[in-house]
Amino acid sequence: MDLRYKLGLRPLGVTPAEFEQDLLSNLYYRRGTTVESASPQDAYHTLARTVRDRLAERRARTAAAQFAANPRWVYYLSAEYLLGRQLEQNMLYSNTGDLAAAAIKTLRLQPEEVAALDVEQGLGNGGLGRLAACLLDAMASLDIPAVGYGIRYDYGIFKQSFIDGVQSEQPDDWAVLGNPWEFRAPDDRQNVFFYGHTEPTGDGRTRWVPGEIVVGEPSHMLVPGYGTETVNIIRLWRARGSEESFNLGLFSAGRYAEAVQDAVRAENISKVLYPDDSTELGRELRLKQQYFLVSCSLRDIIRRFQMRNRDWDTFPEKNVVQLNDTHPVLAIPELMRLLVDEHGLGWGRAWSITRRTFAYTCHTLLPEALETWPVPMIERLLPRHLEIIYQINQDLLIEVDSRFEGDPDRLRRMSLIQEEPERRVRMAHLAVAGTTAVNGVAQLHSRLLAETTLRDFADLWPDKFHNVTNGVSARRFVRLANPELSSLISSALGGDGWINDLDRLIGLEALADDTGFLDRWRAIKRANKVRLGLGDPDSLTDVMVKRFHEYKRQQLNLLHVITLYHRIKNDPRRESAPRTVLFAGKAAPAYHAAKAIIRLINALAATIEADPVVAPLLKVVFPPNYNVTLAELIIPAADLSEQISLAGKEASGTGNMKLALNGALTIGTLDGANIEIRDRVGAENFFLFGLDTAQAAELRAGGYRPRDYYERDDELRAAIDAINAGVFGGVGQEVAGALLDWDEYLTLADYRAYVDCQDQVEAAWRDQTSWTRKSLLNTARSGFFSADRTVRDYMAQIWRADPVRVPPACEQ
Ligand code: F58
């Protein structure tokens, strides 16, 4: 029995009076203020604490049950987590929404006013960071003993605004008013070494003498499961100067800046989330971040292992460490170093343990996104790790050579070290060599990984390669984001069991021909558009929300908008359905081509708005600062989901899943998870267009000339000419130039198919009953894209961990 219960501690109250009592007590004793003087911030922080306390009590029971079971732990290592807002989620998961609303009124405040103060935690860039959050949510909901490790950046993903249509970036000081969701745990801090040199110890081992020591201080946030008792944690590390980093002597001498210089340098490690990895500047700092995360987390994992276990050989049975892309891959040489240098294991034994402990998820196929680090940089920053990497490489190349004798080209291709044009460590190769399983994130992606990017490794270890198609949290992106639709679904399915068992959505199919139900379905979509407030709710709301990247082809959508603009201008009496085209997303600050596309979209929006002939039929909106909070507003309002990347470039996509689950129809290419979405929702409920991967490769091989498409297609030519003629605020020439001269992602080749497909969309939209039926079927058949299914797939193929049931308080 948990000691707390022996001491007579009971779960916190569940009646309105008890909740209100707790709220007031938190206001007085923890916030240190009174009802009379409480500001909305005071109310928000106090409410957050009161809700958090309910989860903390469940957390205590979870920790007790999990440690007692001494289970196989799933550790998720990720440099990014895009958690989104916490208050509403935590109220839902602790069933305190109504209690909170009533109690807040005692403070003479409105619940919405207080909820609006909840700050989104944007500690990630895009899909990869949000996936990490969805998987942790699913693991907790499935009672899997899991911990997520990451970095507690002081500044999350930048805030985006537009100045004259140009993206401008502001720092996101997300925790400036305090973060009520976080528990600091300075007693679990870890020392992290950097720089210095290695030397033999005399007993055959190697010692790393560091040149800098940084302290990693953890805090954790609660990750509750829905409909279960489990509350897991995510542990985020923050960098601090060590005690020696503050130089009292210099300070006393008035040399203040120098006195704190080392501490400042240390703290810079967790200062800011990198919005891209395309700038040379600060690359060493990024490498430091990666090692910092890995070093702190592995020491913590080992500490937890040693609380219950002695025998190192059981380490892989008790721990599986999932590496979210290559960012935490230094964990492989780091575990080797800890086992060999610090715990005295032999190389072979340590390597066997290491390999069986880790698994690696790849999220890209773009060659430029596969991380490599200059050998001299690793040598300077992590001298011992480079030695270990060399040793791993030697063993790898011996294995390859014995399997594929006399194939020097293969050895060169597979080496962990790239030699030309400069020596660099290939992190993806290290990831494959040092893990038991490698997975892609959609069927096509996993196949292409094994056939192209990692082909040599798939030849060597075919059984290592897996597919785990991504999934999303319907709890956040349907239940919380779309409460009206959720109630309708629950009433149709006879309860809310679908929230934790998304396959049950298939039950909605039975209502596909019930016109009364379809009317209600459509009315909710309309109400969501009204709530969003960005355009005529009766227009076709055409949504493209994602990071800006040329491969995702926002340019293609933009060319279609220009084509519609021309059609309306050329024939104002033409029958066309009103459309609102919504773009949202950020471009990496150094990615000029993507920023030029943003600027052109904003200019196009302004030109259309100012045109009295076109404006009633076509509107372009581009709300700034796309984040999880904005996604939760936009996605439920979408009619059409734009998933138009060049085939073979989008690893999976997850926005596509969220949109389909909320009843948007997809217009998309045969790329990433679009293929699986189409297979499930049915070809007749999906607008497919464009080249597939084989056709794209063939076109390239034959010498692609974008200008030919421009010359052959009148509407395309008119669109590009209009940009070049300065029709849209005089901007966008560089976007047009890139398309005409180079067009790396075959935008012009797919233009005609796309525009024709959009015409089919418009024709389908005219029949609202049929459209709504398709919308319903998209939701009904998208249950597969639940992150719960994704986690079950990881469990079956890779993790093989057992759930641990946490007993409810009444059983204690
Ligand atoms: C995304 N990757 C993929 N990377 O593009 C998307 O297809 C997939 O659905 C998703 O991962 C989840 O598997 C992604 O979001 C990044 O954000 C990089 C992080 C490191 C800096 C550069 C961007």
XYZ file of N, CA and C and ligand atoms in Angstrom, residues 80 125-128 131 274 276-277 286 327 363 441 470 551-552 650-654, ligand 1:
86
model
N 11.707 17.441 -29.283
C 10.552 18.322 -29.448
C 9.274 17.698 -28.883
N 8.541 22.045 -33.551
C 8.375 22.746 -34.823
C 7.068 22.426 -35.526
N 6.783 21.140 -35.653
C 5.630 20.753 -36.468
C 5.233 19.321 -36.175
N 5.030 18.555 -37.233
C 4.466 17.211 -37.111
C 5.227 16.293 -36.177
N 6.541 16.375 -36.237
C 7.353 15.473 -35.417
C 7.136 15.742 -33.918
N 3.533 14.742 -32.976
C 3.404 13.281 -32.894
C 3.865 12.790 -31.522
N 15.345 25.118 -31.907
C 15.792 25.454 -33.261
C 14.652 25.314 -34.255
N 14.884 25.390 -37.428
C 15.330 24.645 -38.610
C 16.774 24.269 -38.356
N 17.345 23.491 -39.273
C 18.766 23.210 -39.083
C 19.534 23.643 -40.321
N 23.437 23.451 -31.313
C 22.406 22.425 -31.535
C 22.945 21.037 -31.177
N 17.768 13.227 -33.861
C 18.226 14.229 -32.887
C 18.766 13.619 -31.588
N 11.667 10.187 -39.800
C 10.508 11.007 -40.191
C 10.681 11.707 -41.522
N 7.089 6.094 -40.961
C 5.876 6.560 -40.307
C 4.613 6.457 -41.165
N 1.679 6.606 -38.577
C 1.357 7.592 -37.545
C -0.130 7.601 -37.200
N 8.488 21.422 -50.761
C 7.999 20.092 -51.115
C 6.516 19.904 -50.797
N 6.031 20.669 -49.815
C 4.599 20.564 -49.467
C 3.727 21.277 -50.499
N 6.526 13.656 -48.527
C 5.947 13.805 -47.191
C 5.974 12.436 -46.523
N 6.734 12.321 -45.444
C 6.875 11.002 -44.836
C 5.496 10.413 -44.504
N 4.697 11.199 -43.807
C 3.363 10.697 -43.466
C 2.332 11.812 -43.553
N 2.577 12.865 -42.745
C 1.533 13.850 -42.514
C 0.685 13.345 -41.358
N 0.226 14.274 -40.520
C -0.709 13.925 -39.453
C -1.875 14.903 -39.462
C 7.420 15.370 -39.923
N 8.758 15.875 -39.726
C 7.199 14.850 -41.336
N 10.242 17.433 -38.870
O 7.519 15.870 -42.269
C 5.736 14.448 -41.479
O 5.505 13.890 -42.740
C 5.391 13.422 -40.398
O 4.018 13.173 -40.393
C 5.779 13.943 -39.020
O 7.158 14.320 -39.004
C 5.564 12.911 -37.936
O 6.119 11.695 -38.295
C 8.952 16.980 -38.979
O 8.023 17.530 -38.420
C 10.637 18.539 -38.196
O 9.849 19.267 -37.624
C 12.106 18.860 -38.178
C 12.608 18.853 -36.739
C 14.077 19.251 -36.671
C 14.319 20.595 -37.302
C 13.795 20.618 -38.727
C 12.318 20.229 -38.792
